[in-house]
mmCIF file of C-alpha atoms in Angstrom:
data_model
loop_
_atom_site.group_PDB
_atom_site.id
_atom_site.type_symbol
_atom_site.label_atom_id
_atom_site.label_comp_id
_atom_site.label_asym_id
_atom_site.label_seq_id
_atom_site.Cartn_x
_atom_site.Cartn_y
_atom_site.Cartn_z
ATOM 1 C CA UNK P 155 42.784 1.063 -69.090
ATOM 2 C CA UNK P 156 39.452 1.648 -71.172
ATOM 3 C CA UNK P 157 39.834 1.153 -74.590
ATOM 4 C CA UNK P 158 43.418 1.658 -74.970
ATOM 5 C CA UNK P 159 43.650 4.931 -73.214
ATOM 6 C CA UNK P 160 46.958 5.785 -71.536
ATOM 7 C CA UNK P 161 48.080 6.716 -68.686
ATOM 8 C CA UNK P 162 48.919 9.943 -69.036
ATOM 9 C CA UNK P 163 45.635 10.155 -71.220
ATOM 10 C CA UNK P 164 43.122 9.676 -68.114
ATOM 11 C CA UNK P 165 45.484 11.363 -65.122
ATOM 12 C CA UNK P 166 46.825 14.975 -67.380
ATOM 13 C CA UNK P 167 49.238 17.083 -66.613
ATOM 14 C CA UNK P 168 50.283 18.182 -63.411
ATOM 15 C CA UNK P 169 50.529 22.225 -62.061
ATOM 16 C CA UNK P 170 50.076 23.070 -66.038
ATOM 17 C CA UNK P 171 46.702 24.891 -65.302
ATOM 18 C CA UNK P 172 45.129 22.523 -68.009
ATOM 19 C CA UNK P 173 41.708 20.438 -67.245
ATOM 20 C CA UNK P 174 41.993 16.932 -66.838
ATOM 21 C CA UNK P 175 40.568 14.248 -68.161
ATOM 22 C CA UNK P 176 39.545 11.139 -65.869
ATOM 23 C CA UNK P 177 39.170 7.492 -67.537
ATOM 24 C CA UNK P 178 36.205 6.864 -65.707
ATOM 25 C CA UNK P 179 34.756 9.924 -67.400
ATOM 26 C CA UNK P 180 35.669 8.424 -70.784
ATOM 27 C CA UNK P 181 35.016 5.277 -70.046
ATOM 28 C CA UNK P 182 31.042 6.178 -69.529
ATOM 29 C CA UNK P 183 30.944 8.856 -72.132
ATOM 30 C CA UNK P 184 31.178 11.446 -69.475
ATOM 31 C CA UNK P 185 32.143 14.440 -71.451
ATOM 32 C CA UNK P 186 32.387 16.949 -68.292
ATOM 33 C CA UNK P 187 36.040 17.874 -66.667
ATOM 34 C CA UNK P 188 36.417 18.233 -63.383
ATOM 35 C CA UNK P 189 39.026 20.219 -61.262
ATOM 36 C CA UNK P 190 40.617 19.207 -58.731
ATOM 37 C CA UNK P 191 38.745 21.143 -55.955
ATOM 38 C CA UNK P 192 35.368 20.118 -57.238
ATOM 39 C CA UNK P 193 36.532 16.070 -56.790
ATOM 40 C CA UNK P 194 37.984 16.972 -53.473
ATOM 41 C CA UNK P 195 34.712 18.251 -52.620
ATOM 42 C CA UNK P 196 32.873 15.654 -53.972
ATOM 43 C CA UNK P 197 35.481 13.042 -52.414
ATOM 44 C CA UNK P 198 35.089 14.692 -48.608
ATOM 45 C CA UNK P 199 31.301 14.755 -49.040
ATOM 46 C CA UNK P 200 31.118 11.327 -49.342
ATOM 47 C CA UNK P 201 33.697 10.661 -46.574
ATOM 48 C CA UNK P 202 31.828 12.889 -44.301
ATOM 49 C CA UNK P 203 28.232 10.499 -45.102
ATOM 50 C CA UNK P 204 30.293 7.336 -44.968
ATOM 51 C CA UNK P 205 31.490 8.637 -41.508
ATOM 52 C CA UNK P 206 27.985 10.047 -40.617
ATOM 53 C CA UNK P 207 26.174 7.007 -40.552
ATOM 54 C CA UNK P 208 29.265 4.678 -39.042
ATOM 55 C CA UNK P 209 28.895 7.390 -36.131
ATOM 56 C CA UNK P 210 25.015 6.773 -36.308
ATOM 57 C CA UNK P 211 25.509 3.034 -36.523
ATOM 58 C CA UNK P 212 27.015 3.436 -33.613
ATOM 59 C CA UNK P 213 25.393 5.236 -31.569
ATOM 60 C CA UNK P 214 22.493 3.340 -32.262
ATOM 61 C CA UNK P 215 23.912 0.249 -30.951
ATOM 62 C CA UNK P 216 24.936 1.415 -28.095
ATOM 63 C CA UNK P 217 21.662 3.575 -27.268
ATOM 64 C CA UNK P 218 19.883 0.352 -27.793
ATOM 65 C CA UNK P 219 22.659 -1.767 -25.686
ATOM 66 C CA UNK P 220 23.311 0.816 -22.954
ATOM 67 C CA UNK P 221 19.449 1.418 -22.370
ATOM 68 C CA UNK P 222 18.990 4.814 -23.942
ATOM 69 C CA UNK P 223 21.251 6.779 -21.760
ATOM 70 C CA UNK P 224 24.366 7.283 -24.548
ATOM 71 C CA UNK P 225 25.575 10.895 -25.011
ATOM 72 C CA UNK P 226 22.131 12.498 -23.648
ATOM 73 C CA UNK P 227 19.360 11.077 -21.645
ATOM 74 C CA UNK P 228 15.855 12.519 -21.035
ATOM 75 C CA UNK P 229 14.517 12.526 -17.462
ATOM 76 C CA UNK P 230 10.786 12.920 -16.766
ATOM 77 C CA UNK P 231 8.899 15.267 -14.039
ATOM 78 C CA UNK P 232 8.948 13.741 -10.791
ATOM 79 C CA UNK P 233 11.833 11.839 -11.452
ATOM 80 C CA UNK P 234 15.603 11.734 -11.037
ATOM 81 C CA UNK P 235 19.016 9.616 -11.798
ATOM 82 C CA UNK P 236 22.114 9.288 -10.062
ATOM 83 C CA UNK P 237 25.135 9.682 -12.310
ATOM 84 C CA UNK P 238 28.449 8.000 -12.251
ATOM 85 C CA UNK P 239 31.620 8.584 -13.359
ATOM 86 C CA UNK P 240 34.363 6.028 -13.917
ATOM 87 C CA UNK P 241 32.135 3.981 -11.030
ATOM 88 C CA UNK P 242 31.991 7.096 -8.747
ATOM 89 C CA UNK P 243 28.930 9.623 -7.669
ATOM 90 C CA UNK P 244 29.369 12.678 -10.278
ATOM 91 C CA UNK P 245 25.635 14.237 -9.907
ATOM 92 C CA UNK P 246 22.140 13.781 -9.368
ATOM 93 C CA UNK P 247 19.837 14.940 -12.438
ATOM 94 C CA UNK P 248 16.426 16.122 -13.048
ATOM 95 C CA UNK P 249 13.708 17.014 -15.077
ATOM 96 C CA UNK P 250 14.779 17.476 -19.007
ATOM 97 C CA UNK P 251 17.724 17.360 -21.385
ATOM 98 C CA UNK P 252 20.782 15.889 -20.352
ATOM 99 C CA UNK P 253 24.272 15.480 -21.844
ATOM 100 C CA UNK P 254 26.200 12.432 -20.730
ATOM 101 C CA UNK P 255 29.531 11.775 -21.869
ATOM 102 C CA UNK P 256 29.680 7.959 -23.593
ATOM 103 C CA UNK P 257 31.824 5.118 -21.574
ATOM 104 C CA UNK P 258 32.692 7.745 -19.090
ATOM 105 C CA UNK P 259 29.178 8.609 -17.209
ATOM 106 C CA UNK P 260 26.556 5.809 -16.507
ATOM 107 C CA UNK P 261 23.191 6.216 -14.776
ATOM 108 C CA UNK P 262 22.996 4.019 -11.486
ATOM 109 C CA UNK P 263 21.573 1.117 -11.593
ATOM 110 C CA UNK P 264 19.249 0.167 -8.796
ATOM 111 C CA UNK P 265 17.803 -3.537 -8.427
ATOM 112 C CA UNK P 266 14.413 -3.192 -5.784
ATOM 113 C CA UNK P 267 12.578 -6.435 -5.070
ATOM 114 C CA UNK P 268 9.046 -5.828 -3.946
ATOM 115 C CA UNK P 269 6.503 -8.795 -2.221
ATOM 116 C CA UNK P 270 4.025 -7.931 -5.772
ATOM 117 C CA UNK P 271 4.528 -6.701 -9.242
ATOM 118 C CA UNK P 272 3.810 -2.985 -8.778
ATOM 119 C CA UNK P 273 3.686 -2.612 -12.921
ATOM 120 C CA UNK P 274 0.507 -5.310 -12.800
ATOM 121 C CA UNK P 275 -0.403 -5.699 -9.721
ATOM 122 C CA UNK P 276 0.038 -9.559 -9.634
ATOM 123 C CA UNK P 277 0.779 -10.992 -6.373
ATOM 124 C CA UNK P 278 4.465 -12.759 -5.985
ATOM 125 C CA UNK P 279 8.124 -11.953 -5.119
ATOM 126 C CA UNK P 280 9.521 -9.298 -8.615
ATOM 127 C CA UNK P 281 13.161 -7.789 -8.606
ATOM 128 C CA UNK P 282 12.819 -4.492 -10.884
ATOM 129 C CA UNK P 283 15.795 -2.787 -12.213
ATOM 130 C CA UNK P 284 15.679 1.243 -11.934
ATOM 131 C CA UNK P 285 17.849 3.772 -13.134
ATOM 132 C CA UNK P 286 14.987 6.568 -13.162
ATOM 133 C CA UNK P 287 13.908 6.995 -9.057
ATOM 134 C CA UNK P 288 10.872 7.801 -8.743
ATOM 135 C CA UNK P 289 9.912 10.783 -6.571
ATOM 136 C CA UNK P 290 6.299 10.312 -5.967
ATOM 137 C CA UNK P 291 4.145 9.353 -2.646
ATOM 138 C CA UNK P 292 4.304 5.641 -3.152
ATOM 139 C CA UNK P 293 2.761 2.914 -1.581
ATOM 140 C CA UNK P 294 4.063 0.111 -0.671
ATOM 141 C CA UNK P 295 1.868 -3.057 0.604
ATOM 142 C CA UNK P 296 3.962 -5.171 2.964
ATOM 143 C CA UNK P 297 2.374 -9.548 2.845
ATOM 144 C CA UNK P 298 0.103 -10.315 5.446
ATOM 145 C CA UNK P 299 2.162 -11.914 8.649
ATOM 146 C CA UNK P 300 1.585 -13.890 11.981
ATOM 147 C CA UNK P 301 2.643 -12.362 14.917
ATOM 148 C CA UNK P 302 1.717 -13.582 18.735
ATOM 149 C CA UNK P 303 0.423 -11.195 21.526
ATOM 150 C CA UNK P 304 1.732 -10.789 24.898
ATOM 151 C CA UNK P 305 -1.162 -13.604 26.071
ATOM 152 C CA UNK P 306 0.051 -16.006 23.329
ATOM 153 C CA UNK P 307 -2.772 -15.711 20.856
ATOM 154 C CA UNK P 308 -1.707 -15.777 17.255
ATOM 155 C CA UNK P 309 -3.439 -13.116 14.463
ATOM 156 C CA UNK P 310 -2.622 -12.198 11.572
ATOM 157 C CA UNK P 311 -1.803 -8.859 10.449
ATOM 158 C CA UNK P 312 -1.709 -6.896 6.899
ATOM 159 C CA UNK P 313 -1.102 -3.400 5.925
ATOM 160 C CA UNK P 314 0.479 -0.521 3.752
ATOM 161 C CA UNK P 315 3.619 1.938 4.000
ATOM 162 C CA UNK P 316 2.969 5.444 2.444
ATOM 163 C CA UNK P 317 6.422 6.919 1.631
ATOM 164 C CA UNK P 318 8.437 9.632 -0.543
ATOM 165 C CA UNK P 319 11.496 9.802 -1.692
ATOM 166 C CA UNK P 320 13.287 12.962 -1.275
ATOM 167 C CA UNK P 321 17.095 12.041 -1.367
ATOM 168 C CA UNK P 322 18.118 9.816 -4.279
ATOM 169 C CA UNK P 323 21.785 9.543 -3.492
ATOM 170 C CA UNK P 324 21.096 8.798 -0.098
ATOM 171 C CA UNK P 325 18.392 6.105 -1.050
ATOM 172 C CA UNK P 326 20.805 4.609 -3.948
ATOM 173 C CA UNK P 327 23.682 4.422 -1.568
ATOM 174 C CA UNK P 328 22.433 3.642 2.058
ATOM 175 C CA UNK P 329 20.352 0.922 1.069
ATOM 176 C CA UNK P 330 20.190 -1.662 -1.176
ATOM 177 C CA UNK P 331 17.019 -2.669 -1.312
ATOM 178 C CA UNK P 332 14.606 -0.420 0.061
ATOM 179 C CA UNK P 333 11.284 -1.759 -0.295
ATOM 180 C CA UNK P 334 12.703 -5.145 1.068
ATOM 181 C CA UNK P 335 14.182 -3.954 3.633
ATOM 182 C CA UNK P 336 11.647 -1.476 4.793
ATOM 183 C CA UNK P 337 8.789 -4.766 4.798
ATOM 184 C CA UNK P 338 11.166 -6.483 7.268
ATOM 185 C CA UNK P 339 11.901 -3.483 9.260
ATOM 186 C CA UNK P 340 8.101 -3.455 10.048
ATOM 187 C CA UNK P 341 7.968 -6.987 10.474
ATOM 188 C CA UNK P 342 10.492 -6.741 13.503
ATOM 189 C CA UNK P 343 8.651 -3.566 14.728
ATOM 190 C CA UNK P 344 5.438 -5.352 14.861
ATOM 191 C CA UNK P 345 6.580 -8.457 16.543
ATOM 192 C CA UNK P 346 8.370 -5.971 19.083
ATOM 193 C CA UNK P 347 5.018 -3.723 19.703
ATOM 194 C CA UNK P 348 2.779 -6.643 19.380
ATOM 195 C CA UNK P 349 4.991 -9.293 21.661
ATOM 196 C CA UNK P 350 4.186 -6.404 24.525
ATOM 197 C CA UNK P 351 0.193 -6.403 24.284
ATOM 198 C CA UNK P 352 -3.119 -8.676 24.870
ATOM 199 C CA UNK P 353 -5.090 -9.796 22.052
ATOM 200 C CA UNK P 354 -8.015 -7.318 23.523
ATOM 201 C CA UNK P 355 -5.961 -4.203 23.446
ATOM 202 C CA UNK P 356 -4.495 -4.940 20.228
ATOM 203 C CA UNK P 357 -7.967 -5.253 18.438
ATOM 204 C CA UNK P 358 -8.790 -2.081 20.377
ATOM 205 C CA UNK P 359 -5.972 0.198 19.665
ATOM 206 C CA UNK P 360 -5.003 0.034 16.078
ATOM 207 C CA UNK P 361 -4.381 3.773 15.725
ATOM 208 C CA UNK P 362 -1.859 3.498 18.666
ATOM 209 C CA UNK P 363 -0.239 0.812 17.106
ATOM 210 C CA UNK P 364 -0.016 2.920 13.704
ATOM 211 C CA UNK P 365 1.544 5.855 15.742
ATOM 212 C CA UNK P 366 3.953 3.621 17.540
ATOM 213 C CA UNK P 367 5.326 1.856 14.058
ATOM 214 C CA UNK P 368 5.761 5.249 12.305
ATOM 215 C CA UNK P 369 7.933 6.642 15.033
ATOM 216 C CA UNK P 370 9.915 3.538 15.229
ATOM 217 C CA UNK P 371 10.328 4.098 11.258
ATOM 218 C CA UNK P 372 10.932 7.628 10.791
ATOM 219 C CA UNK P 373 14.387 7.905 12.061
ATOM 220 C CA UNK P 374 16.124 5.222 9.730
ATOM 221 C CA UNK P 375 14.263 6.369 6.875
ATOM 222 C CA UNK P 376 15.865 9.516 7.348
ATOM 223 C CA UNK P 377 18.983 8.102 6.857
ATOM 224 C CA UNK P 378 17.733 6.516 3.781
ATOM 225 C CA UNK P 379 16.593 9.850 2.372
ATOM 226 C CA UNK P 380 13.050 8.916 2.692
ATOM 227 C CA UNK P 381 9.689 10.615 4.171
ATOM 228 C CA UNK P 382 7.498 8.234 6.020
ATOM 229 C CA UNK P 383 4.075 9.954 5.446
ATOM 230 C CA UNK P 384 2.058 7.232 7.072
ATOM 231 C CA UNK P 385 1.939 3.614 8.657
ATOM 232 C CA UNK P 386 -1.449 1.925 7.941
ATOM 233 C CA UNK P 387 -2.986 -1.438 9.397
ATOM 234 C CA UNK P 388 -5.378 -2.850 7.947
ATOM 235 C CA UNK P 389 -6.832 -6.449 9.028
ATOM 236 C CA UNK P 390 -6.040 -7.525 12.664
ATOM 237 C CA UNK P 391 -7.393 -11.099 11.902
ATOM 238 C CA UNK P 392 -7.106 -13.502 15.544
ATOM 239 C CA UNK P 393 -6.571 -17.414 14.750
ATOM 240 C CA UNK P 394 -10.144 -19.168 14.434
ATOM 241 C CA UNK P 395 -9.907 -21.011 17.635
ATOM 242 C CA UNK P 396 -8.732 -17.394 19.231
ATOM 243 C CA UNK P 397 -11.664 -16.502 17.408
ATOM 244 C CA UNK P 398 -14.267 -18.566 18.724
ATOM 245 C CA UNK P 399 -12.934 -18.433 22.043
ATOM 246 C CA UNK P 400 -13.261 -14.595 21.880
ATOM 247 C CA UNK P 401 -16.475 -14.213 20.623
ATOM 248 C CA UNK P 402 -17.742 -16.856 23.859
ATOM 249 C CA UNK P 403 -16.055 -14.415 25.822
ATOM 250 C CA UNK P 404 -17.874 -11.548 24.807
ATOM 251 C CA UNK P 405 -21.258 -13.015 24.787
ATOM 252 C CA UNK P 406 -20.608 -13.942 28.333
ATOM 253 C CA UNK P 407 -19.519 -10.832 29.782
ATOM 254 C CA UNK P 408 -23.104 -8.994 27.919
ATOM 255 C CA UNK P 409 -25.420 -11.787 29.308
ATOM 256 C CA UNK P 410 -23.216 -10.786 33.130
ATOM 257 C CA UNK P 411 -23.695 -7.239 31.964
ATOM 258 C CA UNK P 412 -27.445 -7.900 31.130
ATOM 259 C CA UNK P 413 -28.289 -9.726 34.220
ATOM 260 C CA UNK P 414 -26.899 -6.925 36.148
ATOM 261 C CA UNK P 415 -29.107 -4.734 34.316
ATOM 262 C CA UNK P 416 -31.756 -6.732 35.051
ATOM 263 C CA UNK P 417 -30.984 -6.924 38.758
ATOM 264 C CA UNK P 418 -30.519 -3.496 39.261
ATOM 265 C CA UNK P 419 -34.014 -2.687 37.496
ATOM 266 C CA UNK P 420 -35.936 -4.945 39.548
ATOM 267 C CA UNK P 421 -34.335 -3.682 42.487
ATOM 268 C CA UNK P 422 -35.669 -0.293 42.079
ATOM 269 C CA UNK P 423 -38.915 -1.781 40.937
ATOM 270 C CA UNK P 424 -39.006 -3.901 44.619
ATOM 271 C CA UNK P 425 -38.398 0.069 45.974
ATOM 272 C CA UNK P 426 -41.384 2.093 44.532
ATOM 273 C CA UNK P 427 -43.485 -0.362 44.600
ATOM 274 C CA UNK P 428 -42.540 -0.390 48.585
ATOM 275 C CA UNK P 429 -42.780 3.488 48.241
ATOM 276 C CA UNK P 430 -46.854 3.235 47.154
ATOM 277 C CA UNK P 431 -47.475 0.531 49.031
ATOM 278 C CA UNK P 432 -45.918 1.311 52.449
ATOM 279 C CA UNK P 433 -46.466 -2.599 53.372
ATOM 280 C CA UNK P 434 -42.723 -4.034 52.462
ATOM 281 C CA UNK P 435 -45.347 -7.668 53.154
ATOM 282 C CA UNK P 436 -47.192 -7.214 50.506
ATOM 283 C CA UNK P 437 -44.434 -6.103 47.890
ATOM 284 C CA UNK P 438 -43.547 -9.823 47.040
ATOM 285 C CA UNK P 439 -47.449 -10.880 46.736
ATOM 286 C CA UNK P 440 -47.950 -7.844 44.067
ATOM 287 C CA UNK P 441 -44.685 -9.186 42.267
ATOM 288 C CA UNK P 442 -46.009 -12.676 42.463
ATOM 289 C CA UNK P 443 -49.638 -11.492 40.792
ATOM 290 C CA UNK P 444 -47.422 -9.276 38.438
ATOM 291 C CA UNK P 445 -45.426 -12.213 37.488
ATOM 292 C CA UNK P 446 -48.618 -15.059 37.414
ATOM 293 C CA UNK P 447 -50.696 -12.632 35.254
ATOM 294 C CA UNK P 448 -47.143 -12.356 32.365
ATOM 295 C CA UNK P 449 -47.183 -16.066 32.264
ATOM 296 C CA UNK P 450 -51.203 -16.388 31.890
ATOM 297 C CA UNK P 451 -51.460 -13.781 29.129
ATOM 298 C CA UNK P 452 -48.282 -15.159 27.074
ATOM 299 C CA UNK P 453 -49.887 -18.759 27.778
ATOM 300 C CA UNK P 454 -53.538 -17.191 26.532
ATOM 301 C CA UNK P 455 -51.564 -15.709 23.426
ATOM 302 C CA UNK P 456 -49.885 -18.983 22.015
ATOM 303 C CA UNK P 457 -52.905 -21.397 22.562
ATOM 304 C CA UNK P 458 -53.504 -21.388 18.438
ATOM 305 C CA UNK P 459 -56.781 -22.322 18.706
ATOM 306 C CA UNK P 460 -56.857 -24.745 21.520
ATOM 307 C CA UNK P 461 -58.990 -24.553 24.506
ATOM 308 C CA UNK P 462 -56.934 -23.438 27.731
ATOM 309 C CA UNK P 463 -57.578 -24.941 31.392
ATOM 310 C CA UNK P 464 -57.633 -22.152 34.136
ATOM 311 C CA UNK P 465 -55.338 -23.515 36.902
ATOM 312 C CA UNK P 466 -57.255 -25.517 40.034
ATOM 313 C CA UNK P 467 -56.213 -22.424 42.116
ATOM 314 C CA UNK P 468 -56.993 -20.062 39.898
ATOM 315 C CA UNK P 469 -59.301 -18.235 42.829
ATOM 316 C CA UNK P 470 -56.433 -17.077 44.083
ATOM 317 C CA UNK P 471 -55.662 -14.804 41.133
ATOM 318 C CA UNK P 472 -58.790 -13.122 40.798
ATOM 319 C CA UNK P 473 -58.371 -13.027 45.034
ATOM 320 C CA UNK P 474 -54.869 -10.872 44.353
ATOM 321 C CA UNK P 475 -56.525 -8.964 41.851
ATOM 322 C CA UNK P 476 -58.905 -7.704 44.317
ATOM 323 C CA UNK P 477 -55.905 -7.082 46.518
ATOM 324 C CA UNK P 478 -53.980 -5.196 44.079
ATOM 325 C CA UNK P 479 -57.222 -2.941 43.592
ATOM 326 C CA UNK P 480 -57.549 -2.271 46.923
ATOM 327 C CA UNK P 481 -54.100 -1.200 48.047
ATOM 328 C CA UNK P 482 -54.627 1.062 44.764
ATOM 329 C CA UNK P 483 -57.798 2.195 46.457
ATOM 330 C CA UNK P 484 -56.048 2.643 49.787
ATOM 331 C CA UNK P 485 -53.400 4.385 48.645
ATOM 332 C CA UNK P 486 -55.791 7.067 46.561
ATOM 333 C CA UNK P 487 -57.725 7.819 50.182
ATOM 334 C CA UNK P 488 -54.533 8.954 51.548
ATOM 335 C CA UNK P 489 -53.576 11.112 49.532
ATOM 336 C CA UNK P 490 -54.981 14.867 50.300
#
């Protein structure tokens, strides 16, 4: 062995009580004995670190490969997972510390694909792969999409979904992509409501149409495990020829609407003036002076400086004057 020591030097007698002597130990000058229980200690200690870290190894891998759910998992407020076991619904978990048994239980895994990047905010078609559900009011912002009306105009429409979770099985299970499927359930809602109305009553009753889509929603979502707190629409944008068209339209009807203002004013002006008058003859030559006098003074007021010509007849202005003062005059006799 080491330096000519024997065999029966280094491994001693056996059951004779007496201490033994190693060959490693004499070997390195080692001038301790050992028992025997003192090297099996010293032997299972190190077994017990060797398998320590293999076990830690291990785990490690696997927490690292299996996503951080292996033998315990920690769940955050607000939030749950679905558990499975051998492929099969075991529980839903919640908030805190929980123990999972390895290669037996797996968290669900839940692939969503939403019309923007909800981590960023970036615009664009994302699939996002959940195992924690999220239990929050969230919002989710369906695309902007074309739609016609019941008189064939096209617009545009964009808005938001406000909903909460409040079943997880049912939402893991029913459905298997909620927020996808949800943004095309209001797409065929709002082709539905929309299909049935003008282009004026749609741009004048967005709340109904809010109240109408959330009560078309709410019984599905149900059945999805999920609250549908409210249905929003934003922009109700017509086509730009609708547009145009639209905005002629409405400057129309207020000059009709004006005019008939204007009618109705001059109307009642045509009956006091009858009323102080009492001569329904002279009525039109006071609104002929009335009007002849407007058109002189605007005339007087934009002359910038140049001389103005008094029309040939002009006599017979200062001739209705003296009319219009005298029916004044008239008028003040008669009264008591």
């Amino acid at each position: 062995m080491c330096r000519g020591i024997g065999h029966n030097q280094w491994i001693g007698a056996v059951g004779n009580g007496e201490p033994r002597t190693y060959w490693w130990a004499v070997c390195f000058n080692i001038k301790d004995y050992f028992s025997m229980s003192t090297l099996i200690d010293f032997t299972s200690f190190l077994s017990g670190a060797l398998l320590t870290f293999i076990v830690g190894m291990f785990i490690y891998y696997f927490r690292k490969k299996e996503q951080e759910y292996f033998f315990y998992v920690v769940v955050r407020s607000q939030e749950a997972m679905v558990i499975e076991r051998f492929g099969k619904f075991h529980r839903v978990i919640g908030e805190g510390l929980h123990i999972i048994f390895p290669l037996i239980d797996r968290p669900r895994v839940t692939s969503w694909r939403f019309a923007y990047d909800p981590r960023t905010g970036q615009k664009g078609p994302v699939t996002i792969a959940y195992h924690r559900i999220d239990l929050r009011q969230t919002l989710y912002d369906f695309p902007e999409q074309t739609v016609i009306t019941k008189d064939h105009a096209q617009i545009k429409i964009d808005g938001f979904l406000l909903a909460k979770i409040e079943n997880p099985r049912r939402i893991v299970y029913s459905v298997t992509n909620f927020p996808s499927t949800i943004e095309n359930l209001i797409e065929a809602n709002l082709r539905n409501l929309i299909g049935n109305m003008t282009l004026v009553r749609v741009l004048n009753s967005r709340e109904e149409i809010n109240k109408q889509l959330q009560e078309s929603l709410l019984g599905i979502a149900f059945d999805w495990g999920v609250k549908i707190i409210s249905v929003e629409i934003t922009n109700i944008i017509p086509d730009e020829i609708v547009f145009k068209a639209l905005v002629n339209q409405t400057v129309e009807e207020s000059h009709k609407i004006a005019a008939s203002f204007k009618a109705e004013a001059e109307s009642y002006t045509l009956e006091q003036i009858a009323k102080v008058i009492g001569n329904k003859n002279d009525v039109s030559k006071f609104l002929a002076t009335l009007k002849y006098i407007e058109a002189f003074k605007e005339l007087i007021s934009k002359k910038d400086g140049k001389v103005v010509f008094m029309p040939y007849d002009s006599s017979s202005l200062m001739s209705s004057l003296g009319m219009i003062k005298e029916l004044f005059n008239d008028q003040g006799t008669k009264e008591p």
